[in-house]
CSV table of C-alpha atoms in Angstrom, one decimal:
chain,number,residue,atom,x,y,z
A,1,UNK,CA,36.7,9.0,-33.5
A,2,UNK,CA,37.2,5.9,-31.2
A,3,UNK,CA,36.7,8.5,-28.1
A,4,UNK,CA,33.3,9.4,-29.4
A,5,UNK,CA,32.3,5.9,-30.1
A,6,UNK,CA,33.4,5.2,-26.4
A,7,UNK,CA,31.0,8.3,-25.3
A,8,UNK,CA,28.5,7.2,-27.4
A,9,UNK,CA,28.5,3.8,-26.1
A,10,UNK,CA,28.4,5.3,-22.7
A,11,UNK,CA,25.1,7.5,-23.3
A,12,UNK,CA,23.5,4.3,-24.4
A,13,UNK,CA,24.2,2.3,-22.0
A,14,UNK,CA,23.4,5.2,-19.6
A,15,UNK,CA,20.2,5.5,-21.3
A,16,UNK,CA,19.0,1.9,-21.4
A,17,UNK,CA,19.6,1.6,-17.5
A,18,UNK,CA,17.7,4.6,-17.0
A,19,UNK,CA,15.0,3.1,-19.1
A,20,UNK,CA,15.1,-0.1,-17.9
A,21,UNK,CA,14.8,1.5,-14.4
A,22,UNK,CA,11.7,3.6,-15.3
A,23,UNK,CA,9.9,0.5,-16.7
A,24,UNK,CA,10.2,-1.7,-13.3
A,25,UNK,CA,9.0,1.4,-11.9
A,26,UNK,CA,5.8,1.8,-14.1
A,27,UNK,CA,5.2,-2.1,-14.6
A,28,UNK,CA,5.2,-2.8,-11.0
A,29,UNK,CA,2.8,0.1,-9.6
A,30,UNK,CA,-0.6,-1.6,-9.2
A,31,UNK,CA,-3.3,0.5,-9.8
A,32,UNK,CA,-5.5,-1.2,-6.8
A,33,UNK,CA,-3.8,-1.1,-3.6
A,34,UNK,CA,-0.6,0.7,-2.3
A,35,UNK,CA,2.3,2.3,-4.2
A,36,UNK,CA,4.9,-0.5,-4.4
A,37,UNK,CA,7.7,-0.4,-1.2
A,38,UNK,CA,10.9,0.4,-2.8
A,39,UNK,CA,13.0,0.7,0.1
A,40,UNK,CA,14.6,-2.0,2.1
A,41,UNK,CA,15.0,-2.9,5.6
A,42,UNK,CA,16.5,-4.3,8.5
A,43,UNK,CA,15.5,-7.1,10.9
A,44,UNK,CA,16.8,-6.3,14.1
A,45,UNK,CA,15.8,-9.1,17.1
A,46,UNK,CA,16.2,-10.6,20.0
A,47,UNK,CA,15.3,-11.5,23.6
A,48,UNK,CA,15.2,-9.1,27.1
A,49,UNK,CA,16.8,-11.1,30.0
A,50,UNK,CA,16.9,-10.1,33.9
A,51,UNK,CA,20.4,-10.0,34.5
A,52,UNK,CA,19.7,-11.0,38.3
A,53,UNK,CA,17.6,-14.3,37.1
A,54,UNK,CA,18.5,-14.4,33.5
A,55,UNK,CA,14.8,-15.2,32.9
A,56,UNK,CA,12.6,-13.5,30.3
A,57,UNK,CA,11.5,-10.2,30.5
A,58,UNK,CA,7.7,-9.5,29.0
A,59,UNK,CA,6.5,-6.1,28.7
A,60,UNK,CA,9.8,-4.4,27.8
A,61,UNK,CA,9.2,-1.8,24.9
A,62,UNK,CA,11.9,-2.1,22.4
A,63,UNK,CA,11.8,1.3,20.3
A,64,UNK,CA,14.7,2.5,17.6
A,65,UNK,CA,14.9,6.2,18.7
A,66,UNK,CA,15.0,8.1,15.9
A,67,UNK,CA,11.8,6.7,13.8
A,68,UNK,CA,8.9,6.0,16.0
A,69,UNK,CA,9.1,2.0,15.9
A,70,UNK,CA,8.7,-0.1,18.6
A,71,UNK,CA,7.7,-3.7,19.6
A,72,UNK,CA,7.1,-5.1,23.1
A,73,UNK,CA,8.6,-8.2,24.6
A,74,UNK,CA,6.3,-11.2,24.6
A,75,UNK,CA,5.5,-14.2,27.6
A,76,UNK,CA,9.4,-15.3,25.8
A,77,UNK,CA,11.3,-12.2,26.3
A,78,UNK,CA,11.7,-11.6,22.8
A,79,UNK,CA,11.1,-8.5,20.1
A,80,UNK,CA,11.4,-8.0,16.5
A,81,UNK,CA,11.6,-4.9,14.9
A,82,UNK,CA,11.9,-4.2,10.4
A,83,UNK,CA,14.2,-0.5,10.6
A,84,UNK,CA,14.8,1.5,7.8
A,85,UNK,CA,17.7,0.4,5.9
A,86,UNK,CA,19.9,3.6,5.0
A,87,UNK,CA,20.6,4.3,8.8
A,88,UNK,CA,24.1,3.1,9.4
A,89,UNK,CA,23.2,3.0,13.1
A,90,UNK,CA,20.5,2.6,15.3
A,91,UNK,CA,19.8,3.8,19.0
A,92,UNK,CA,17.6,1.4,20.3
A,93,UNK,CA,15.5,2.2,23.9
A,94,UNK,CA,14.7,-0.6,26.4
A,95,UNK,CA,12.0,0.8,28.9
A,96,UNK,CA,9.7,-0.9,30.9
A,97,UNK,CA,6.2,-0.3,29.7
A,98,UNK,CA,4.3,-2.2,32.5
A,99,UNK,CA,6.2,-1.2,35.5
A,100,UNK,CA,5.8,-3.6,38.4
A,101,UNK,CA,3.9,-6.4,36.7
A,102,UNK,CA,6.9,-8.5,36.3
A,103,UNK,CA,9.0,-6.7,38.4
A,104,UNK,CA,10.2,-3.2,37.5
A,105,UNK,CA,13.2,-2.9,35.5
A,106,UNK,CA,16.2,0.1,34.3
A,107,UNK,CA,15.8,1.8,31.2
A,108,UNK,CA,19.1,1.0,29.0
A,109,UNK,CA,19.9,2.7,25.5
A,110,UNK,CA,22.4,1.1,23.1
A,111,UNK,CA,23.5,1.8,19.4
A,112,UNK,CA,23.9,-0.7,17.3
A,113,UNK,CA,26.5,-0.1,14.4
A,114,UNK,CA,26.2,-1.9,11.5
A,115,UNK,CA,29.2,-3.8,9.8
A,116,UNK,CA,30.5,-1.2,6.9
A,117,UNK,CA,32.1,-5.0,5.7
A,118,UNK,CA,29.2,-7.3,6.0
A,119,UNK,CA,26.3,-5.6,5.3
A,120,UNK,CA,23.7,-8.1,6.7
A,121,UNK,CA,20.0,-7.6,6.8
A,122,UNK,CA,19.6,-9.5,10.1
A,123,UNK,CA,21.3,-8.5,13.0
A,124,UNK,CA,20.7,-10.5,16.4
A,125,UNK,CA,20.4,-8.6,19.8
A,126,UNK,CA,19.9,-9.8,22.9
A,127,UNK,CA,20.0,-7.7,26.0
A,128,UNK,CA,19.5,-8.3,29.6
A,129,UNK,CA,18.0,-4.8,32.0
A,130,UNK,CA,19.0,-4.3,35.7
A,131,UNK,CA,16.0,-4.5,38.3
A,132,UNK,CA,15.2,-1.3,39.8
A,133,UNK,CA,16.4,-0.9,43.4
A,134,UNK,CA,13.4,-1.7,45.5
A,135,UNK,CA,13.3,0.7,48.9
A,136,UNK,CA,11.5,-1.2,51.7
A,137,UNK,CA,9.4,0.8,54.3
A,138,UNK,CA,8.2,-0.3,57.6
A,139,UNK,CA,4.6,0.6,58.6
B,1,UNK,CA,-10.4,-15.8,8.0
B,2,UNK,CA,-7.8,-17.2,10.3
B,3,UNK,CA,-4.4,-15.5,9.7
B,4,UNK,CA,-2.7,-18.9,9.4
B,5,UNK,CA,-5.1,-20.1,6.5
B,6,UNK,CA,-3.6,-17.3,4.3
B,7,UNK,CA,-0.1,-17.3,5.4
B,8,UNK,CA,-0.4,-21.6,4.4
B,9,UNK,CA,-1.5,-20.6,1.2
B,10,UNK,CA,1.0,-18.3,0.4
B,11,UNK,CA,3.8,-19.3,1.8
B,12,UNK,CA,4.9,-21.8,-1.5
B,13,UNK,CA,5.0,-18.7,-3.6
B,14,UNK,CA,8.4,-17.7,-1.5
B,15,UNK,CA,9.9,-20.9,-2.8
B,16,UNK,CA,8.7,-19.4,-6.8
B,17,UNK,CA,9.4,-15.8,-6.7
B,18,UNK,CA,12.6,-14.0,-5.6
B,19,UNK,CA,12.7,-12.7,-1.8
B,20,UNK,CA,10.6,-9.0,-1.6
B,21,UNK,CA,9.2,-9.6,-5.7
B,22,UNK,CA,5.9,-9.6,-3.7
B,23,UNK,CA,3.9,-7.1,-1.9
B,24,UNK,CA,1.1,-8.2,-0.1
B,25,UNK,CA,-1.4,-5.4,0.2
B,26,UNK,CA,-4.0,-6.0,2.5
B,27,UNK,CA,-7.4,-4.3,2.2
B,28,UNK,CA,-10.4,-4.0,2.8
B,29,UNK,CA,-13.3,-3.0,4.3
B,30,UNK,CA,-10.9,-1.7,7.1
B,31,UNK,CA,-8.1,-3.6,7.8
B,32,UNK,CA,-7.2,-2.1,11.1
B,33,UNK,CA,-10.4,-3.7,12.2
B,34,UNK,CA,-8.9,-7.0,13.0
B,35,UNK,CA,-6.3,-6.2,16.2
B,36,UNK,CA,-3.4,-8.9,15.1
B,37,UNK,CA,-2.3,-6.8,11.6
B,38,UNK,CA,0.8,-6.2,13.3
B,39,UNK,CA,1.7,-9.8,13.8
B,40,UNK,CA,0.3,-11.1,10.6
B,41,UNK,CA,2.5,-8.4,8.9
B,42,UNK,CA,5.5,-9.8,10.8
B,43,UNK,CA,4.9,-13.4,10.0
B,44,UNK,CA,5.3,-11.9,6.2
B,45,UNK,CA,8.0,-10.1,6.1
B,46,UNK,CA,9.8,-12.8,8.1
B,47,UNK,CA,8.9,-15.1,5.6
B,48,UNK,CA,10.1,-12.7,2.5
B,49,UNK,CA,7.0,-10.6,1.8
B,50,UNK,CA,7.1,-7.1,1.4
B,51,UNK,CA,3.6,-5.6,3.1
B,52,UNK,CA,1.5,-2.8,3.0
B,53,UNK,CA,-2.3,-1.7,3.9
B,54,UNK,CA,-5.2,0.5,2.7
B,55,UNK,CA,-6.7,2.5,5.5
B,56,UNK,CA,-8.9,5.1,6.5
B,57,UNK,CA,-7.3,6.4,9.5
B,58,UNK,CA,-9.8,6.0,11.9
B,59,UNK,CA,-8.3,3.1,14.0
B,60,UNK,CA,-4.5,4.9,13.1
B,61,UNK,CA,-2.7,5.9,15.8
B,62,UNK,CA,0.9,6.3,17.2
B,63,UNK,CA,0.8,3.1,18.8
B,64,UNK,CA,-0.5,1.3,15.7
B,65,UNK,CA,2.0,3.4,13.7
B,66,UNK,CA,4.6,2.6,15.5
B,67,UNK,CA,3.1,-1.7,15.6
B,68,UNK,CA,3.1,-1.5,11.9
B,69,UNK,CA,6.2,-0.1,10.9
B,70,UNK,CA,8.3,-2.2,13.4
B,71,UNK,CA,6.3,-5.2,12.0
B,72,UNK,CA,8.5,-4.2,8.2
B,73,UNK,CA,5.0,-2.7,7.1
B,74,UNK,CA,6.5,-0.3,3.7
B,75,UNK,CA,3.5,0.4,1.8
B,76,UNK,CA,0.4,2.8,2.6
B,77,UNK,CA,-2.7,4.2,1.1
B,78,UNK,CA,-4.7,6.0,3.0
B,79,UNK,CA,-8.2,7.4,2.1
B,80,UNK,CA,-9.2,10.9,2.1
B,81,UNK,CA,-12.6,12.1,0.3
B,82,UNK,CA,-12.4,15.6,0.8
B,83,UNK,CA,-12.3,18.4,2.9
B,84,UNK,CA,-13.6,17.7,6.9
B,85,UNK,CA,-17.3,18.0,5.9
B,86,UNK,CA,-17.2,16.2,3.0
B,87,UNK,CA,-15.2,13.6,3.5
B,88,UNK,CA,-17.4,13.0,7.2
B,89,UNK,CA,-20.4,12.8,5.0
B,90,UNK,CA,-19.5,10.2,2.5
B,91,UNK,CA,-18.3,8.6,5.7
B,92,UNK,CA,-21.3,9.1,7.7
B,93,UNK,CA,-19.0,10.2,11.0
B,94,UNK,CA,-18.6,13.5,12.2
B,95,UNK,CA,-14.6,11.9,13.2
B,96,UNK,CA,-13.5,10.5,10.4
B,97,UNK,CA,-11.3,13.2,9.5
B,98,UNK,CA,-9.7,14.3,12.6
B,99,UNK,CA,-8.9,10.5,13.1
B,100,UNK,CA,-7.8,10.7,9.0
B,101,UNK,CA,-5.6,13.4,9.5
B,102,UNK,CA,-3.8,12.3,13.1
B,103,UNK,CA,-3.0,9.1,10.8
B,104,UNK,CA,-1.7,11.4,8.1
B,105,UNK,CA,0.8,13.2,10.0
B,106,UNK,CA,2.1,10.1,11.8
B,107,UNK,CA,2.5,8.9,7.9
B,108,UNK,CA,4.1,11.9,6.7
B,109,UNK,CA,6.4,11.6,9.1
B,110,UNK,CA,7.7,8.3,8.2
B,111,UNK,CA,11.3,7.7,6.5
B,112,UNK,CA,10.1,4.3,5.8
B,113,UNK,CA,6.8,4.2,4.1
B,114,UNK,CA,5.7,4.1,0.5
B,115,UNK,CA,2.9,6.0,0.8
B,116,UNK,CA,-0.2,7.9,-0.7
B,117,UNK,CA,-3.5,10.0,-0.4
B,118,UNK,CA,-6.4,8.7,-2.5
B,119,UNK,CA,-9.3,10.4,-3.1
B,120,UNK,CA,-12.3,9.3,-4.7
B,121,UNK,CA,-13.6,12.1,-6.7
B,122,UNK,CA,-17.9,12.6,-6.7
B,123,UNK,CA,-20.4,15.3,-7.1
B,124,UNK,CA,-19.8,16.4,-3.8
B,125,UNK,CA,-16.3,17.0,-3.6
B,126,UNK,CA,-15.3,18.1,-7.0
B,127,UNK,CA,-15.5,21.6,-6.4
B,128,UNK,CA,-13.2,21.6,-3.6
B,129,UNK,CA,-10.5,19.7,-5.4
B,130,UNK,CA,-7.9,22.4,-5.3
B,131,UNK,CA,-8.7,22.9,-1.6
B,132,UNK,CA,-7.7,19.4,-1.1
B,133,UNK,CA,-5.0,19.6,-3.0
B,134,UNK,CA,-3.5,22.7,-0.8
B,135,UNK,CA,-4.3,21.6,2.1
B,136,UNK,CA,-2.3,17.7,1.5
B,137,UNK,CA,1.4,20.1,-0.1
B,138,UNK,CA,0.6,21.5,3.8
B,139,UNK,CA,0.7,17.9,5.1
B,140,UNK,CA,3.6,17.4,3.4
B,141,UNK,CA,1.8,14.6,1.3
B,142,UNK,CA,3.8,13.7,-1.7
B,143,UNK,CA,2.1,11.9,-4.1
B,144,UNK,CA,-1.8,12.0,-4.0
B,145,UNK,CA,-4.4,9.4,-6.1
B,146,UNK,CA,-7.1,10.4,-7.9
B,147,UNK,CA,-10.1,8.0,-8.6
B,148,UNK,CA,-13.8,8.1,-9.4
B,149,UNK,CA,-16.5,5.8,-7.5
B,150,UNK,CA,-17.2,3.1,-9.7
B,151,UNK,CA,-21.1,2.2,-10.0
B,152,UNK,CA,-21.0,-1.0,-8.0
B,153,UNK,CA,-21.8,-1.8,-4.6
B,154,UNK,CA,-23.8,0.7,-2.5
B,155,UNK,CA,-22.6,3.3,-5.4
B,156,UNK,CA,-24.9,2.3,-8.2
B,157,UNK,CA,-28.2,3.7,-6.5
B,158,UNK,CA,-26.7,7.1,-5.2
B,159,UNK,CA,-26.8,9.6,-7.8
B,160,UNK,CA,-24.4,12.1,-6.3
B,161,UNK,CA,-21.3,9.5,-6.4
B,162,UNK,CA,-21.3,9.6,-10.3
B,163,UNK,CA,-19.7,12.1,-11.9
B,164,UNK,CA,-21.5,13.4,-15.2
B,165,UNK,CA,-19.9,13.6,-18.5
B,166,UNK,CA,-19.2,17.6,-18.0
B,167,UNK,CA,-17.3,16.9,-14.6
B,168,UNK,CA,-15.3,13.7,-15.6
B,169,UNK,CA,-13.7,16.1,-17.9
B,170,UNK,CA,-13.5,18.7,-15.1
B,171,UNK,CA,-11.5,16.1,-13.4
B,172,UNK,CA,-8.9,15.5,-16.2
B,173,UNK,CA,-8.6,19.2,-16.6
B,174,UNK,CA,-7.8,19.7,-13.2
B,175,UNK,CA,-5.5,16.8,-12.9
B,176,UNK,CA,-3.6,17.6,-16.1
B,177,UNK,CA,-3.2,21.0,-14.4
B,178,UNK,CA,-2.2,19.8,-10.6
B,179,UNK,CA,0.9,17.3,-12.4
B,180,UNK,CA,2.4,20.4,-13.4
B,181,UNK,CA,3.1,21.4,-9.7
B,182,UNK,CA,6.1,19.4,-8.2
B,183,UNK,CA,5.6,19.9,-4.6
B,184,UNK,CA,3.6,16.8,-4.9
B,185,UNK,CA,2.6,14.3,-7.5
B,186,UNK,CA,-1.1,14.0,-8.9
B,187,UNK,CA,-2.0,10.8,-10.6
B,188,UNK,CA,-5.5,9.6,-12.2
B,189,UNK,CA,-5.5,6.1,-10.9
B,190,UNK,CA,-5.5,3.8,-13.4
B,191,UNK,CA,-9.4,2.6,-13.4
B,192,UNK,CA,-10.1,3.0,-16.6
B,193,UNK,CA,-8.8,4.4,-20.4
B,194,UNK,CA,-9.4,7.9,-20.4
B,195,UNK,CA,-8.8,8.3,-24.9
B,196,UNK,CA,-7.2,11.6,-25.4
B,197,UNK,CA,-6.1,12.3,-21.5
B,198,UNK,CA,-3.9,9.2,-21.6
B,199,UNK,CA,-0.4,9.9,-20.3
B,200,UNK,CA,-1.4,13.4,-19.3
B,201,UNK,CA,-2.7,11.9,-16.4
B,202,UNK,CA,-0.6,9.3,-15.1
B,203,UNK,CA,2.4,8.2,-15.3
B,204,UNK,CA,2.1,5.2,-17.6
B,205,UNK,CA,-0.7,4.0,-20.1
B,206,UNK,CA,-3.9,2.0,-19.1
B,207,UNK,CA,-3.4,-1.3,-18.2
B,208,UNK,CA,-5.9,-3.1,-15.8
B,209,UNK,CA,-3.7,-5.2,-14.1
B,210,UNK,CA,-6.1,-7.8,-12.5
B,211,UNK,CA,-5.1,-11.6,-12.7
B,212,UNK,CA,-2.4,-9.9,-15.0
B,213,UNK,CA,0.3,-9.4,-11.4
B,214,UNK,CA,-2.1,-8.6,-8.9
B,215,UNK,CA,-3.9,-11.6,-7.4
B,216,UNK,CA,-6.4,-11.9,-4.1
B,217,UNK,CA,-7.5,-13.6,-1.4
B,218,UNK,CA,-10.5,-12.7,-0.3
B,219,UNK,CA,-12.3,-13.3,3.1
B,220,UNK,CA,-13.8,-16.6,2.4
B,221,UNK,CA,-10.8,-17.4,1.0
B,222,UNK,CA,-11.6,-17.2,-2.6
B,223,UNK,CA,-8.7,-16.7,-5.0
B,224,UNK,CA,-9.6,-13.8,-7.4
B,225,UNK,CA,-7.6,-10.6,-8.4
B,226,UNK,CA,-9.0,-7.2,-7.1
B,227,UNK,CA,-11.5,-7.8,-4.3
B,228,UNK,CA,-14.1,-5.1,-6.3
B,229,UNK,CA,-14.5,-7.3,-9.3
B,230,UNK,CA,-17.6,-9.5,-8.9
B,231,UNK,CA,-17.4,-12.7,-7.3
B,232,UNK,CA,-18.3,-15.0,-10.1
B,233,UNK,CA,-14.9,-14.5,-10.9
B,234,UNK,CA,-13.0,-16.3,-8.9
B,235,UNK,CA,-11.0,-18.8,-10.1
B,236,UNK,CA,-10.7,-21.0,-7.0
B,237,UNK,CA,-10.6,-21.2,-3.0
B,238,UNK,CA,-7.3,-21.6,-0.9
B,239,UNK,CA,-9.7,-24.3,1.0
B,240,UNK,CA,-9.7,-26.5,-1.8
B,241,UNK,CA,-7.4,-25.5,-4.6
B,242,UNK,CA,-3.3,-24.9,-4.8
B,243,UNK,CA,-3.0,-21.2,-5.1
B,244,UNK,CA,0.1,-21.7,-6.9
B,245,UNK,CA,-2.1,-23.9,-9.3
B,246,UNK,CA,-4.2,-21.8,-9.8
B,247,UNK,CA,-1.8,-18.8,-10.5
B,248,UNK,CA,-0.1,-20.2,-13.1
B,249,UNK,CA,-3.0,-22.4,-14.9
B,250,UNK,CA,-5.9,-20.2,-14.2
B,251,UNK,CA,-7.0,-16.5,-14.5
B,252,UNK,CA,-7.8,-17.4,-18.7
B,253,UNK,CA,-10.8,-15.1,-18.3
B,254,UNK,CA,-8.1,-11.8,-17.0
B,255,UNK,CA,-5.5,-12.8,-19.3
B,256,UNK,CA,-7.2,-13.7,-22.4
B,257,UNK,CA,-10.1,-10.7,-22.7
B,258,UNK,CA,-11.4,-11.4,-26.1
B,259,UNK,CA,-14.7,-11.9,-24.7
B,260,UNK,CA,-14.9,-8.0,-23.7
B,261,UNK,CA,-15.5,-7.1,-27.1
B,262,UNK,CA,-19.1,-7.0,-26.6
B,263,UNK,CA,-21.5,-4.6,-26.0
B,264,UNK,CA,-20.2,-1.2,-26.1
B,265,UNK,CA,-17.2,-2.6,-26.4
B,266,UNK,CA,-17.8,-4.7,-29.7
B,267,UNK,CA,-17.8,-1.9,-32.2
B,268,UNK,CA,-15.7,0.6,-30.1
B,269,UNK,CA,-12.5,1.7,-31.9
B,270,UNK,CA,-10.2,2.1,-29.2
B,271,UNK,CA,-10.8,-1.1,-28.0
B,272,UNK,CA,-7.0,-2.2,-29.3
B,273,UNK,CA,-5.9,0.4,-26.7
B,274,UNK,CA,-8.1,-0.9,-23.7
B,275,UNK,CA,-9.1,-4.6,-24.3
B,276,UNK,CA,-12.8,-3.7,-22.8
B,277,UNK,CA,-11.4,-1.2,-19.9
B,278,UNK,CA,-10.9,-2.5,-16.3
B,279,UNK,CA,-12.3,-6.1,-14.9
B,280,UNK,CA,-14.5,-4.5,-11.9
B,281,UNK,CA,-16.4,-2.5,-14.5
B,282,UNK,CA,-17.8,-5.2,-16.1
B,283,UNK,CA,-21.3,-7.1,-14.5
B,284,UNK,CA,-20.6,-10.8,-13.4
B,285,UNK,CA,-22.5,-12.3,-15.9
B,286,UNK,CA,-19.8,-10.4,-18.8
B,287,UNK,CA,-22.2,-9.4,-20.8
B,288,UNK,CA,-22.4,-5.7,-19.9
B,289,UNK,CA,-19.4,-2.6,-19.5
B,290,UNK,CA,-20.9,-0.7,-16.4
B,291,UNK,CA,-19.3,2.5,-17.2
B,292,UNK,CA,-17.0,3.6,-20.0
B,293,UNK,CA,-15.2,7.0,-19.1
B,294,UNK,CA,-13.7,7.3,-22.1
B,295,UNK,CA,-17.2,7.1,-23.6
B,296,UNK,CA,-18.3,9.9,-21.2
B,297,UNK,CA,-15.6,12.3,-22.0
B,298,UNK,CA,-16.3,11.7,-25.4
B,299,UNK,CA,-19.5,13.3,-25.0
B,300,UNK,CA,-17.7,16.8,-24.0
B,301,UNK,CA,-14.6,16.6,-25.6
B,302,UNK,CA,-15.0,14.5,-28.8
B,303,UNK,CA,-13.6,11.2,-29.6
């Protein structure tokens, strides 16, 4: 008896969280506009150094690898980029995307993990790219 | 409108509502029209908003795709009136749908979004639903909006945008039928009460949402809630009124509709199940319902 009043209990329980579930879902769809974002993300940000100078890099495309997002450097160096939240980790591309105006700089790729422990929605990243060997000719 | 202006007036409603409880959906026109979208949608979602746009597709490409979505962009509608002939008439350009569809595939492709197709459904294109319908499950599109073009706006003098009484039920038919195929969800927007096709055709009953928890901003900054309901409406201006203020102590006309019960509306008996229908249909003065559907399918399918 006291087993099916626990399984009972359960179902109901079950059911109002299911319910209660459904009706954010329906209450919260506007009817003019988009279909309401449901997913969350995270911020991932930071600035692009010259390791020879340790000055600012603009122009340096900043793309997460796997889901066609990127963001380029501004006059400051610096990028910010919203990634989907359920990736664990990210391989992020640094590639120069106006070779030469600023000086031409290495490609780097890096993976960022993120803490299994400490599950934060920011994660600061700052990176600093190698200049590309310059080969000097004579005329 | 400067991008500041409407980040200023918004910004106290972070301080109100709990972090990503908002969506701010920007429309349009064409939003992809003004260049800075990416940053503006930054500046939002750094400041706690979630963010989304309505599109046509034309100025969509992999660059902007990829702009928007690093920018935290999670919500998409895109527009798509038909097959390629169609849908490049009632735009009047012969590239609206190759740029459409190069849009749709970059969207499709996209862990990230919240997205959909809409369609708005006239005289042209209803014949060719189930074409469209095919060809989006071959996109890959997953959930797909149905609406019809209200009579407002450049709409009220062209004929072939209104649907008659005979293909309004046409419509519900066919979306009663398409919701029964799971590949990809079909859903009669939520425009209007539609009597005896309620909950057949969407998910949840009518409910016109305006003023209720959708509210605008519109490009001279009025505050207002959907940007297709006449202007008389408005309630204030972010240039001279708290949008907060007016939030919370204004929007009487959205949230108390009493006064819809005339017209059509006053002797209607399923006005307890609509309150007078959906704010855009009704002329600014209040005085007149532009279109009842439910009164139109009436005339096919009985009351």
């Amino acid at each position: 008896m006291k087993k099916l009043a626990t399984t009972k209990r359960k179902f109901l329980k079950n059911f109002s969280k299911a319910f209660a579930l459904s009706f954010i879902a329906f209450a919260f769809q506007a009817c003019y506009g988009t279909p309401r974002d449901m997913y969350d993300d995270v911020h991932i940000y930071g600035t692009v150094t010259s390791t020879a100078t340790n000055a600012p890099i603009k122009g340096i495309r900043v793309s997460i690898v796997s889901d066609n997002i990127s963001d380029i450097t501004d006059d400051n160096g610096r990028f910010s980029i919203y990634a989907y939240e359920i990736m664990q980790s990210y391989a992020i591309r640094f590639e120069d995307s106006d070779f030469g105006k600023d000086g031409a700089f290495m490609q780097k790729d890096t993976v960022v993990q993120r803490d299994t422990l400490n599950y934060s929605r920011e994660i600061p990243l700052n990176v600093s790219l190698n200049a590309k060997p310059i080969h000097r000719i004579s005329f | 409108m400067p991008f500041d202006d409407f980040l200023k007036a918004i910004l106290p409603l972070k301080n109100v509502y709990p972090k990503d409880s908002i969506t701010v959906v920007i429309t349009g026109g064409e939003p992809l029209l003004r260049s800075d979208i990416p940053e503006c949608g930054k500046a939002l979602r750094r400041n706690g908003f979630r963010w989304g746009i309505v599109t046509n597709g034309y100025a969509y490409n992999e660059d902007t795709h990829a702009r928007l979505l690093s920018a935290g962009m999670g919500a998409l509608t895109l527009s798509l009136d038909g097959l390629e002939d169609t849908h490049n008439w009632l735009r009047a350009n012969p590239h609206s749908f190759a740029h459409a569809i190069t849009a749709l595939d970059l969207i499709t492709s996209s862990k990230r979004l919240n997205y959909d197709v809409v369609t708005c459904v006239h005289r042209k294109n209803i014949n060719e639903l189930p074409a469209v319908k095919e060809f989006l499950i071959s996109k890959n599109v997953k959930a797909w909006r149905l609406f019809t073009i209200a009579p407002i706006g450049r709409a009220k003098d062209n004929a072939d945008l209104q649907l008659t009484p005979q293909e309004l039920k046409q419509l519900m038919d066919f979306i009663v039928q398409a919701r029964t195929d799971k590949r990809m969800k079909t859903t009669f927007s939520c425009e209007a009460y539609v009597g005896k096709y309620e909950t057949k055709v969407r998910d949840s009953y009518f409910f016109c949402r305006a003023g209720i928890n959708i509210g605008s901003i519109l490009i001279d900054g009025a505050i207002s809630a959907c940007p297709n309901i006449p202007r008389k409406f408005a309630q204030g201006n972010i240039y001279k009124d708290d949008f907060i203020d007016v939030w919370n102590n204004g929007f009487a006309l959205m949230r108390n509709r009493t006064w819809t019960k005339t017209d059509i509306c006053a002797d209607c008996k399923y006005y307890k199940n609509c309150l007078g229908g959906a704010m855009h249909l009704w002329n600014e003065n209040r005085n007149e319902m532009l279109h009842c559907i439910n009164r139109a399918l009436a005339e096919v399918v009985g009351l």
